CSV table of C-alpha atoms in Angstrom, one decimal:
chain,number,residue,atom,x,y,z
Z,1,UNK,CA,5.0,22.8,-5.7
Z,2,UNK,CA,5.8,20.5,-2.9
Z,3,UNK,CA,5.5,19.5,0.7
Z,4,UNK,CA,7.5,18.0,3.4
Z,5,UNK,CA,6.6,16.8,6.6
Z,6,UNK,CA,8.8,15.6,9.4
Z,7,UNK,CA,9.1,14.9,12.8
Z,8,UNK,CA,5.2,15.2,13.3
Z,9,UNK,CA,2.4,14.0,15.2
Z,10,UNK,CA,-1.1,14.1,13.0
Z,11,UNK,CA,-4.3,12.4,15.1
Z,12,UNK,CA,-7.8,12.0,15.8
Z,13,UNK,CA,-8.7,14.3,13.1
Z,14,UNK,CA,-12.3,13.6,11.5
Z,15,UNK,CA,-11.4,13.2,7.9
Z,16,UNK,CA,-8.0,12.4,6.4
Z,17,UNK,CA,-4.5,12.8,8.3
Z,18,UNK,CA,-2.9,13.7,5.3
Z,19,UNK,CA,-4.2,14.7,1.5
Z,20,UNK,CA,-2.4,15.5,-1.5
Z,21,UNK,CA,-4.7,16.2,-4.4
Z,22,UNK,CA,-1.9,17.8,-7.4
Z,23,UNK,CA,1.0,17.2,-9.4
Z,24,UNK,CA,3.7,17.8,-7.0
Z,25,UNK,CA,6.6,15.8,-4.8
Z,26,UNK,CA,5.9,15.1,-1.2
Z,27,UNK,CA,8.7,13.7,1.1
Z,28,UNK,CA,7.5,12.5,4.4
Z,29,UNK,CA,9.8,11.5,7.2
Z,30,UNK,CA,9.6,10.1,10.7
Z,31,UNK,CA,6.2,11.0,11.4
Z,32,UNK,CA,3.0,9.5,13.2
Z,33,UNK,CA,-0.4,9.2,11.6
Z,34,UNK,CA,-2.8,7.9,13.9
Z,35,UNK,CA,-6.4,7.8,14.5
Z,36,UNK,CA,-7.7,9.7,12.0
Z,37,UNK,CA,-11.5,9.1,10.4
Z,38,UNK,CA,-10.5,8.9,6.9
Z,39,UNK,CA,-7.3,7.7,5.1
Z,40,UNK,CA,-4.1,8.2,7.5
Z,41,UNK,CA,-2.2,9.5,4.3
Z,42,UNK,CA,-3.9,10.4,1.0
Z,43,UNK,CA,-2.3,11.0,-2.3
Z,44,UNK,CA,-3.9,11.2,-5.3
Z,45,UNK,CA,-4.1,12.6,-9.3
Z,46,UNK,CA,0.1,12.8,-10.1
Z,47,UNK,CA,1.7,13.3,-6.8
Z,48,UNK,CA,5.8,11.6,-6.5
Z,49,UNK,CA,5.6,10.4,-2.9
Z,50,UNK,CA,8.4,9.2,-0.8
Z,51,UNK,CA,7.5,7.9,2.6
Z,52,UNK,CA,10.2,6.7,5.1
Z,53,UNK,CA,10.2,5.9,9.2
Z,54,UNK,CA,6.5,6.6,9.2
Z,55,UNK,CA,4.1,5.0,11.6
Z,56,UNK,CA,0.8,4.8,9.9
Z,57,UNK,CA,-1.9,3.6,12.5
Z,58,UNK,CA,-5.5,3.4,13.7
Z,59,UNK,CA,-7.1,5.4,10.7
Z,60,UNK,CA,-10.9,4.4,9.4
Z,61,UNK,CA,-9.9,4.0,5.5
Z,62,UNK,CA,-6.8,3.1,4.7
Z,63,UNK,CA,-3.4,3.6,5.9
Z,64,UNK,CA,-2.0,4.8,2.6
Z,65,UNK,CA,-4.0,5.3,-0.4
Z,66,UNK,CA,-2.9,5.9,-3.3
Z,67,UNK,CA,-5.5,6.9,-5.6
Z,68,UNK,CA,-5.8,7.6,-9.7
Z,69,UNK,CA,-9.2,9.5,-10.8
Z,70,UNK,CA,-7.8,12.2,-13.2
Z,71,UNK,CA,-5.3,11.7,-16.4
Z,72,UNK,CA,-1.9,10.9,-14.2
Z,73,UNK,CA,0.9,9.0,-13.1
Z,74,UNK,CA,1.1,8.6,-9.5
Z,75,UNK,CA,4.0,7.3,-7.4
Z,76,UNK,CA,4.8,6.4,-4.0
Z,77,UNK,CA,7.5,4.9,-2.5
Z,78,UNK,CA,7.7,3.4,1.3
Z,79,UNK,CA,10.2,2.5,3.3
Z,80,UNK,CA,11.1,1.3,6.8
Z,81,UNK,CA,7.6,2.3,7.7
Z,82,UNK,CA,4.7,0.9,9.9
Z,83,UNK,CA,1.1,0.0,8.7
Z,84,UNK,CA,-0.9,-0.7,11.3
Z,85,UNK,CA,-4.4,-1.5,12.5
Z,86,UNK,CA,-6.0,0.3,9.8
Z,87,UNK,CA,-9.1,-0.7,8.0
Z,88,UNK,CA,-6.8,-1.1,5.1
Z,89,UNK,CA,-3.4,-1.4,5.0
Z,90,UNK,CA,-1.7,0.2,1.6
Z,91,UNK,CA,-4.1,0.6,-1.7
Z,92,UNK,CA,-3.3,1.7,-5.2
Z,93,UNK,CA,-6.3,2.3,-6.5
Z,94,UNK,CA,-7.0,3.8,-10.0
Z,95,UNK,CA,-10.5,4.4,-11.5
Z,96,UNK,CA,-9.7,5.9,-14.7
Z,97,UNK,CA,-8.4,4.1,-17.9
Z,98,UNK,CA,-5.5,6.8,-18.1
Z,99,UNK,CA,-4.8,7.3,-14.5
Z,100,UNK,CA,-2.0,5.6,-13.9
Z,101,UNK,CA,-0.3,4.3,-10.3
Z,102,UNK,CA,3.3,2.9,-9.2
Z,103,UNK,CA,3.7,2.0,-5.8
Z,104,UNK,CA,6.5,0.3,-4.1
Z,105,UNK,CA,6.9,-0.8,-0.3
Z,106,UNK,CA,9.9,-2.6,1.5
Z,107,UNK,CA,11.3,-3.1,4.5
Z,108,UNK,CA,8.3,-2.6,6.4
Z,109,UNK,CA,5.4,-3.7,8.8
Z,110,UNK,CA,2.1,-4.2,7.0
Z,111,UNK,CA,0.2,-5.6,9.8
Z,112,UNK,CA,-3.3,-6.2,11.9
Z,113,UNK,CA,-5.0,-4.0,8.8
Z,114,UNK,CA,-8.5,-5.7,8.7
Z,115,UNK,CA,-9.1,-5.9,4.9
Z,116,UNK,CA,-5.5,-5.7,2.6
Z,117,UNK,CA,-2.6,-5.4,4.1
Z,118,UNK,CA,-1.2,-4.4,0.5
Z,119,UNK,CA,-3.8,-4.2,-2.7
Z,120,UNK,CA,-2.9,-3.2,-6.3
Z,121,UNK,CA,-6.4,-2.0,-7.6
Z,122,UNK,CA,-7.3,-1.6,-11.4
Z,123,UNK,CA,-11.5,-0.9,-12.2
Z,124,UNK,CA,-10.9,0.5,-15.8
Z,125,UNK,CA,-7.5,-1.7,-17.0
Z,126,UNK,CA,-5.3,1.1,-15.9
Z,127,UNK,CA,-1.6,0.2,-14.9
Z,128,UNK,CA,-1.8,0.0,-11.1
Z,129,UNK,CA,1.7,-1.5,-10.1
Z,130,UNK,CA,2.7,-2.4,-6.5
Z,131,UNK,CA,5.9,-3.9,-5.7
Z,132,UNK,CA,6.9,-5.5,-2.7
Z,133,UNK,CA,9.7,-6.4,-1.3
Z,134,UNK,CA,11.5,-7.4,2.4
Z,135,UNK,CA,8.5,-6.9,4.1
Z,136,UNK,CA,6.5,-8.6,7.0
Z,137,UNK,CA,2.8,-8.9,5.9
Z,138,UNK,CA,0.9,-10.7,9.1
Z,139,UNK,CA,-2.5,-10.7,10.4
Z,140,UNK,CA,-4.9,-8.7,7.7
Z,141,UNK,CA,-7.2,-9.9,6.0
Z,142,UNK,CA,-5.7,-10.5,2.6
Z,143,UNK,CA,-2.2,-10.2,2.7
Z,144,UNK,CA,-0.5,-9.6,-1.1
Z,145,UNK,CA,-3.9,-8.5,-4.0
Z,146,UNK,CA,-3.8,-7.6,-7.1
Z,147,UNK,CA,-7.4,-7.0,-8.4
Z,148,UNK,CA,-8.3,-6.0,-11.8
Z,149,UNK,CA,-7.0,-6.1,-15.2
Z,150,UNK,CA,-4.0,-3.6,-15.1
Z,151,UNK,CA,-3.4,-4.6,-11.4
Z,152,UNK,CA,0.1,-6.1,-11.3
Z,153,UNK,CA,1.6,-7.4,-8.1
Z,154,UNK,CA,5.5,-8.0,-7.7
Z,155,UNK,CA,6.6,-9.8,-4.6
Z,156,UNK,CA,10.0,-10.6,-3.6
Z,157,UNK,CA,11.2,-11.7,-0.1
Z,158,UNK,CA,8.2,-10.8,1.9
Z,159,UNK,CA,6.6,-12.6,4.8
Z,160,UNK,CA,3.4,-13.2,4.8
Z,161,UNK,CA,1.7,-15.0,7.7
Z,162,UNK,CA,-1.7,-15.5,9.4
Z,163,UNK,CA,-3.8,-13.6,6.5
Z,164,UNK,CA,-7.2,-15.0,7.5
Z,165,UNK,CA,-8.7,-14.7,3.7
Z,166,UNK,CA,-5.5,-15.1,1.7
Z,167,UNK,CA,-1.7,-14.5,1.4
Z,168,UNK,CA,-1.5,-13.9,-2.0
Z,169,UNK,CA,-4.5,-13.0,-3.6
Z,170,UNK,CA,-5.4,-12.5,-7.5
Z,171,UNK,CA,-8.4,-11.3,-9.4
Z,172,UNK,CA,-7.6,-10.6,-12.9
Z,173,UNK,CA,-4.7,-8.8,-12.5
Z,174,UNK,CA,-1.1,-10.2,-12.8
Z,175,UNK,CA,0.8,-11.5,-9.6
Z,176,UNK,CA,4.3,-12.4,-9.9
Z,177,UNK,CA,6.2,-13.8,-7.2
Z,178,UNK,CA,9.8,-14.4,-6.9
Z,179,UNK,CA,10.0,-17.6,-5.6
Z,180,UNK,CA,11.7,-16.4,-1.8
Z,181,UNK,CA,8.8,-15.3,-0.3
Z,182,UNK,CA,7.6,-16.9,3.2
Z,183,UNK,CA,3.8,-17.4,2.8
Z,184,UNK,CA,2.4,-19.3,5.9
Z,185,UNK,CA,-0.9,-19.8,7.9
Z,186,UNK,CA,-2.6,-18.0,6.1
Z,187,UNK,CA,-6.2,-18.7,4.5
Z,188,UNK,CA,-5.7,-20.6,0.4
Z,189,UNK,CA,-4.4,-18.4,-2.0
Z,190,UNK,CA,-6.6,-17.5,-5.2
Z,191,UNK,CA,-6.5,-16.9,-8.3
Z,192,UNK,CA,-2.7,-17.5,-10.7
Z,193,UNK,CA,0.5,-16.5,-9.1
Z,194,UNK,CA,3.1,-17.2,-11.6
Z,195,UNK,CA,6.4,-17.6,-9.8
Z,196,UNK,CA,9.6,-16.7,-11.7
Z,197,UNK,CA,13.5,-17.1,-10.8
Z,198,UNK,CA,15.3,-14.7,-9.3
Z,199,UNK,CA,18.4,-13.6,-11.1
């Protein structure tokens, strides 16, 4: 009923570096996923994820998806970790109304990604969550999304630089930002960020 990976190398395999498809805890720890032809890491359908000192580069799909197409409530949480040249950075996406996704990411590198660096996806009005914070965000695409009612995006200290589409980006979903964020050279932002004080 869990897994735990460290100290590993995972490349140039054809589909995903990494999938969790169950209810079950998952720690992974100073590890490289690199290269691979589908999503570096892959969790889905009520895993708890905690992801620390990982290097996530290189991989055709996303870095780290996070993904919600059963009856669930998915978490990840990142730290101190590396997102890099990927076709998309870090998504939490959910596709079912009851599939439910938390994801938090700080104190990391989210960067060179060519779509979203970081994405809070909703389709069916699920509660798909991201929260950011202390993190560089430079060079994707988009840099901060939410997209999608359910999508909420909290960010809080983050840099975000030289986004060619946007650095913070909202399509109705909710983006909240605290106010200390660093958000320059990047393409307009869209869509409502509603900033609040930080207390």
């Amino acid at each position: 009923n869990s897994l735990t990976i460290e100290n590993c190398v995972i490349s140039n395999l054809t589909q995903n570096g990494i999938l969790v498809n169950a209810a079950t805890n998952v720690n992974i720890t100073d590890t490289i996923v690199r290269r691979n032809g589908g999503n570096g890491i892959s969790l889905q359908n009520g895993v708890t994820a905690t992801i620390t000192r990982a290097v996530v580069s290189g991989n055709g799909n996303s870095g780290i998806f996070l993904y919600g197409n059963t009856p669930s409530t998915s978490t990840a949480d990142i730290a101190d970790s590396t997102v890099d040249g990927n076709n998309y950075g870090i998504v939490a996406l959910s596709t079912v109304s009851t599939a439910i996704l938390k994801l938090s990411v700080r104190d990391s590198r989210i960067v060179r990604n060519s779509n979203y660096g970081l994405v809070a996806q909703s389709t069916t009005g699920a509660a798909a969550s991201l929260t950011a914070s202390n993190n560089m965000v430079s060079n994707n695409g988009f840099g901060l999304a939410a997209s999608g009612a359910g999508a909420k995006v909290i960010s809080t200290g983050n840099t975000v630089t030289g986004n060619t589409q946007a650095g913070f980006y909202n399509n109705s979903g909710v983006f909240v930002s605290a106010g200390n964020n660093t958000v320059y050279d990047n393409g307009p932002n869209v869509g409502t960020i509603t900033v609040i004080a930080t207390q």
